PDB file of C-alpha atoms in Angstrom:
ATOM      1  CA  UNK A  21       0.000   0.000   0.000  1.00  0.00           C
ATOM      2  CA  UNK A  22       0.801   3.640   0.301  1.00  0.00           C
ATOM      3  CA  UNK A  23       3.605   4.566   2.704  1.00  0.00           C
ATOM      4  CA  UNK A  24       2.709   7.323   5.159  1.00  0.00           C
ATOM      5  CA  UNK A  25       6.102   7.231   6.861  1.00  0.00           C
ATOM      6  CA  UNK A  26       7.449  10.677   7.706  1.00  0.00           C
ATOM      7  CA  UNK A  27       4.022  12.301   7.395  1.00  0.00           C
ATOM      8  CA  UNK A  28       2.663  14.183  10.437  1.00  0.00           C
ATOM      9  CA  UNK A  29       0.298  11.961  12.447  1.00  0.00           C
ATOM     10  CA  UNK A  30      -2.776  14.145  11.908  1.00  0.00           C
ATOM     11  CA  UNK A  31      -2.176  14.193   8.131  1.00  0.00           C
ATOM     12  CA  UNK A  32      -1.607  10.409   8.053  1.00  0.00           C
ATOM     13  CA  UNK A  33      -4.878   9.873   9.965  1.00  0.00           C
ATOM     14  CA  UNK A  34      -6.797  12.060   7.505  1.00  0.00           C
ATOM     15  CA  UNK A  35      -5.151  10.275   4.554  1.00  0.00           C
ATOM     16  CA  UNK A  36      -6.217   6.909   6.030  1.00  0.00           C
ATOM     17  CA  UNK A  37      -9.813   8.202   6.248  1.00  0.00           C
ATOM     18  CA  UNK A  38      -9.713   9.115   2.545  1.00  0.00           C
ATOM     19  CA  UNK A  39      -8.150   5.748   1.619  1.00  0.00           C
ATOM     20  CA  UNK A  40     -10.790   3.884   3.650  1.00  0.00           C
ATOM     21  CA  UNK A  41     -13.575   5.821   1.928  1.00  0.00           C
ATOM     22  CA  UNK A  42     -12.132   4.894  -1.486  1.00  0.00           C
ATOM     23  CA  UNK A  43     -11.813   1.238  -0.448  1.00  0.00           C
ATOM     24  CA  UNK A  44     -15.472   1.295   0.623  1.00  0.00           C
ATOM     25  CA  UNK A  45     -16.566   2.508  -2.807  1.00  0.00           C
ATOM     26  CA  UNK A  46     -16.836   6.267  -2.314  1.00  0.00           C
ATOM     27  CA  UNK A  47     -16.313   7.995  -5.655  1.00  0.00           C
ATOM     28  CA  UNK A  48     -13.297  10.302  -5.889  1.00  0.00           C
ATOM     29  CA  UNK A  49     -15.473  13.295  -6.818  1.00  0.00           C
ATOM     30  CA  UNK A  50     -17.450  12.822  -3.592  1.00  0.00           C
ATOM     31  CA  UNK A  51     -14.147  13.505  -1.793  1.00  0.00           C
ATOM     32  CA  UNK A  52     -13.557  16.714  -3.824  1.00  0.00           C
ATOM     33  CA  UNK A  53     -11.173  14.787  -6.083  1.00  0.00           C
ATOM     34  CA  UNK A  54     -10.489  15.893  -9.642  1.00  0.00           C
ATOM     35  CA  UNK A  55      -8.833  14.424 -12.692  1.00  0.00           C
ATOM     36  CA  UNK A  56      -5.624  16.051 -13.845  1.00  0.00           C
ATOM     37  CA  UNK A  57      -6.144  18.033 -17.038  1.00  0.00           C
ATOM     38  CA  UNK A  58      -3.212  16.655 -19.016  1.00  0.00           C
ATOM     39  CA  UNK A  59      -3.021  13.276 -17.331  1.00  0.00           C
ATOM     40  CA  UNK A  60      -6.580  11.981 -17.302  1.00  0.00           C
ATOM     41  CA  UNK A  61      -5.987   8.648 -15.549  1.00  0.00           C
ATOM     42  CA  UNK A  62      -4.513  10.499 -12.549  1.00  0.00           C
ATOM     43  CA  UNK A  63      -6.750  11.925  -9.839  1.00  0.00           C
ATOM     44  CA  UNK A  64      -5.875  14.359  -7.053  1.00  0.00           C
ATOM     45  CA  UNK A  65      -7.813  14.294  -3.809  1.00  0.00           C
ATOM     46  CA  UNK A  66      -7.255  16.993  -1.194  1.00  0.00           C
ATOM     47  CA  UNK A  67      -6.416  15.527   2.217  1.00  0.00           C
ATOM     48  CA  UNK A  68      -5.906  18.848   3.998  1.00  0.00           C
ATOM     49  CA  UNK A  69      -5.162  22.356   2.773  1.00  0.00           C
ATOM     50  CA  UNK A  70      -1.481  21.421   2.443  1.00  0.00           C
ATOM     51  CA  UNK A  71      -1.599  17.779   1.304  1.00  0.00           C
ATOM     52  CA  UNK A  72      -2.871  16.016  -1.818  1.00  0.00           C
ATOM     53  CA  UNK A  73      -3.379  12.321  -2.437  1.00  0.00           C
ATOM     54  CA  UNK A  74      -2.472  11.368  -5.973  1.00  0.00           C
ATOM     55  CA  UNK A  75      -4.301   8.313  -7.293  1.00  0.00           C
ATOM     56  CA  UNK A  76      -4.451   6.426 -10.573  1.00  0.00           C
ATOM     57  CA  UNK A  77      -7.697   5.162 -12.013  1.00  0.00           C
ATOM     58  CA  UNK A  78      -7.319   1.519 -13.011  1.00  0.00           C
ATOM     59  CA  UNK A  79      -9.785  -1.044 -14.324  1.00  0.00           C
ATOM     60  CA  UNK A  80     -10.461  -2.362 -10.816  1.00  0.00           C
ATOM     61  CA  UNK A  81     -10.815   1.056  -9.178  1.00  0.00           C
ATOM     62  CA  UNK A  82      -8.859   4.030  -7.910  1.00  0.00           C
ATOM     63  CA  UNK A  83      -5.414   3.160  -6.521  1.00  0.00           C
ATOM     64  CA  UNK A  84      -3.389   5.518  -4.295  1.00  0.00           C
ATOM     65  CA  UNK A  85       0.031   6.409  -5.702  1.00  0.00           C
ATOM     66  CA  UNK A  86       1.524   9.100  -3.509  1.00  0.00           C
ATOM     67  CA  UNK A  87       0.743  11.532  -0.695  1.00  0.00           C
ATOM     68  CA  UNK A  88       2.294  14.911  -1.482  1.00  0.00           C
ATOM     69  CA  UNK A  89       2.448  18.364  -0.003  1.00  0.00           C
ATOM     70  CA  UNK A  90       0.634  20.909  -2.125  1.00  0.00           C
ATOM     71  CA  UNK A  91       4.014  22.385  -3.137  1.00  0.00           C
ATOM     72  CA  UNK A  92       5.407  19.002  -4.242  1.00  0.00           C
ATOM     73  CA  UNK A  93       2.168  18.283  -6.106  1.00  0.00           C
ATOM     74  CA  UNK A  94       2.435  21.576  -8.004  1.00  0.00           C
ATOM     75  CA  UNK A  95       6.040  20.831  -9.030  1.00  0.00           C
ATOM     76  CA  UNK A  96       5.060  17.354 -10.179  1.00  0.00           C
ATOM     77  CA  UNK A  97       2.139  18.586 -12.269  1.00  0.00           C
ATOM     78  CA  UNK A  98       4.350  21.173 -13.943  1.00  0.00           C
ATOM     79  CA  UNK A  99       6.772  18.399 -14.946  1.00  0.00           C
ATOM     80  CA  UNK A 100       4.933  15.023 -15.088  1.00  0.00           C
ATOM     81  CA  UNK A 101       8.074  13.223 -16.305  1.00  0.00           C
ATOM     82  CA  UNK A 102       9.231  13.346 -12.673  1.00  0.00           C
ATOM     83  CA  UNK A 103       6.486  10.876 -11.799  1.00  0.00           C
ATOM     84  CA  UNK A 104       7.867   7.393 -11.328  1.00  0.00           C
ATOM     85  CA  UNK A 105       4.657   5.424 -10.984  1.00  0.00           C
TER      86      UNK A 105
END
């Protein structure tokens, strides 16, 4: 699964809530998630004001890829070649 090591405890707890909701069948858009404009299979879901959960839509559902700070997410989206997933 997704590693939450090094993430503040409160952020990790919130991320687990989002992951549990996805596992239970909640749609990403019900969690304020959105598809990336240039990378349609990728979905960003806000965890807090400062953190984003990046997921990939696959045939069997939405799979978490990475938990990022908002700053790291912005850098990644500006240069998607940095994504190793």
